[in-house]
Amino acid sequence: MMHGSSGPSHLWIRVFAAPILLAAATITGLLAALLWGTVGQYVAWVTVGAPVLVVLGVWLRRSKKA
C-alpha cells in the first residue's frame, strides 16, 4: 500500500517546487523592474539574483563534499 507522501502524485512537487518558485520570483522581479520604478529595481535585484545565489550555494555545497 502506498502512503500519500510517497505516491507518484506528490513526486512532481518534490522535483519541481524549487524551480517553479525560482521562476515565479524571477518573473516577479522582471515585472517589478518595469512597473514599480525605483522600488521595483531593488526588488528586481533580489529576485533576479536569487537563482544565481541558489546555483552558487549548490555548487559550493557539492564542491565541499568532493
Short mmCIF file of C-alpha atoms in Angstrom, two decimals:
data_model
loop_
_atom_site.label_atom_id
_atom_site.label_comp_id
_atom_site.label_asym_id
_atom_site.label_seq_id
_atom_site.Cartn_x
_atom_site.Cartn_y
_atom_site.Cartn_z
CA MET A 1 0.00 0.00 0.00
CA MET A 2 1.36 3.41 -0.92
CA HIS A 3 1.39 6.28 1.51
CA GLY A 4 0.21 9.74 0.40
CA SER A 5 3.64 11.39 0.66
CA SER A 6 5.48 8.80 -1.42
CA GLY A 7 2.95 8.39 -4.23
CA PRO A 8 3.59 9.46 -7.78
CA SER A 9 1.12 12.35 -7.46
CA HIS A 10 3.37 14.06 -4.89
CA LEU A 11 6.65 13.26 -6.63
CA TRP A 12 6.35 16.17 -9.07
CA ILE A 13 6.09 18.59 -6.15
CA ARG A 14 9.40 17.39 -4.72
CA VAL A 15 11.07 17.64 -8.13
CA PHE A 16 9.64 20.88 -9.49
CA ALA A 17 8.79 23.01 -6.44
CA ALA A 18 12.11 24.87 -6.22
CA PRO A 19 12.41 25.60 -9.97
CA ILE A 20 8.81 26.83 -10.11
CA LEU A 21 9.37 29.13 -7.13
CA LEU A 22 12.58 30.50 -8.63
CA ALA A 23 10.86 31.09 -11.97
CA ALA A 24 7.96 32.89 -10.27
CA ALA A 25 10.38 35.06 -8.29
CA THR A 26 12.35 35.91 -11.43
CA ILE A 27 9.22 36.84 -13.38
CA THR A 28 8.01 38.95 -10.46
CA GLY A 29 11.35 40.73 -10.34
CA LEU A 30 11.40 41.45 -14.05
CA LEU A 31 7.87 42.83 -13.93
CA ALA A 32 8.68 44.86 -10.82
CA ALA A 33 11.62 46.48 -12.58
CA LEU A 34 9.37 47.50 -15.44
CA LEU A 35 6.33 48.61 -13.46
CA TRP A 36 7.35 49.80 -9.99
CA GLY A 37 10.03 52.38 -10.72
CA THR A 38 12.87 52.75 -8.23
CA VAL A 39 11.44 50.31 -5.69
CA GLY A 40 10.99 47.77 -8.46
CA GLN A 41 14.67 47.99 -9.32
CA TYR A 42 15.60 46.85 -5.82
CA VAL A 43 13.01 44.08 -5.90
CA ALA A 44 14.41 43.01 -9.27
CA TRP A 45 17.98 42.85 -7.97
CA VAL A 46 16.92 40.48 -5.20
CA THR A 47 14.54 38.28 -7.19
CA VAL A 48 16.60 38.03 -10.37
CA GLY A 49 19.73 37.38 -8.30
CA ALA A 50 18.07 34.59 -6.31
CA PRO A 51 18.65 31.85 -8.92
CA VAL A 52 22.31 32.85 -9.15
CA LEU A 53 22.66 32.55 -5.36
CA VAL A 54 20.91 29.18 -5.35
CA VAL A 55 23.21 27.80 -8.06
CA LEU A 56 26.25 29.19 -6.26
CA GLY A 57 25.11 27.64 -2.96
CA VAL A 58 24.52 24.22 -4.53
CA TRP A 59 27.86 24.38 -6.34
CA LEU A 60 29.72 25.25 -3.14
CA ARG A 61 27.93 22.52 -1.19
CA ARG A 62 28.79 19.92 -3.84
CA SER A 63 32.42 21.02 -4.01
CA LYS A 64 32.78 20.58 -0.23
CA LYS A 65 31.51 17.00 -0.46
CA ALA A 66 34.06 16.03 -3.09
#
